[in-house]
Amino acid sequence: MNSDAVIPLYTKEQLQQRLQSLAKEAAEKLPENTLVIALLKGAFVFAADFMRALNNEGLDLEIDFMSVSSYGKSTTSSGKINIKLDCQDNLQKRPILLVDDILDTGNTVAAIRQHLTKKGATNIQVCVLLDKPARRTTREQADFVGFTVPDKFIVGYGIDYAERFRSLPYIGIPKEFADE
Ligand code: IMP
Ligand code: MG
């Protein structure tokens, strides 16, 4: 399947424009020693662009990464999160900006929030490119949201379907999911 099989939702230009306004919003609320923790793999493109948008607003932040088990080849959340790659150990007194691609049920963010708190983090803010509030099963909310989207399966700009479409420069809905 090539990228023609994906119906665009947000273009490259719309993404960049929104990222810059989001960075402006975030720069006012993030302490200077904030550690960005980006969740692999889905948030890698967003996090890279967002870091540079924050730099444009005068913030040069440190970044670390975590990887947790996610959807695999299915399209529904399992609820159980397994940490495959952890971030640096010393989070004491470190403000955190957790960056993920999509806030869906909230299971991932809830589990990571608990994990980071155990490691000593006290000030955790959450930034997601996409928010799907219709599917929330937890009380999780993001402090910074790129776009609020309907309950559709979305790919591109780092976000995959069974490891495909991460390299798409825009965000869209695979045709096979468009009519669901
Ligand atoms: P949650 O734990 O249910 O909030 O799920 C969050 C994770 O599910 C995200 O980080 C994504 O990896 C994945 N996810 C949720 N919705 C989609 C989607 O529409 N496309 C691809 N992955 C998704
Ligand atoms: Mg993910």
GROMACS .gro file of C-alpha atoms in nm, residues 6 10 12 35 37 39-40 66 70 73-74 76 88-89 93 104 106 116 123-124 126 143 154 160 162 165 169:
model
   27
    6VAL     CA    1  -0.405   0.757   0.328
   10TYR     CA    2  -0.341   1.765   0.845
   12LYS     CA    3   0.286   1.922   0.655
   35LEU     CA    4   1.352   1.738   3.070
   37ILE     CA    5   1.078   1.259   2.768
   39LEU     CA    6   0.786   0.808   2.383
   40LEU     CA    7   0.927   0.588   2.110
   66MET     CA    8   1.124   0.586   2.678
   70SER     CA    9   0.194  -0.044   2.262
   73LYS     CA   10  -0.035  -0.505   1.513
   74SER     CA   11  -0.375  -0.451   1.668
   76THR     CA   12  -0.698  -0.129   2.029
   88GLN     CA   13   1.769   0.843   3.290
   89ASP     CA   14   1.756   0.761   3.661
   93LYS     CA   15   1.346   1.787   4.127
  104ASP     CA   16  -0.623   0.773   2.346
  106GLY     CA   17  -0.488   0.737   2.860
  116LEU     CA   18   0.812   0.880   3.665
  123ASN     CA   19   0.621   1.824   3.811
  124ILE     CA   20   0.503   1.628   3.506
  126VAL     CA   21   0.205   1.615   2.913
  143ASP     CA   22  -0.148   2.005   2.921
  154ILE     CA   23  -0.462   0.782   1.228
  160ASP     CA   24   0.224   0.381   1.242
  162ALA     CA   25   0.170  -0.220   1.201
  165PHE     CA   26   0.338   0.502   0.739
  169PRO     CA   27   0.519   1.387   0.616
   0.00000   0.00000   0.00000
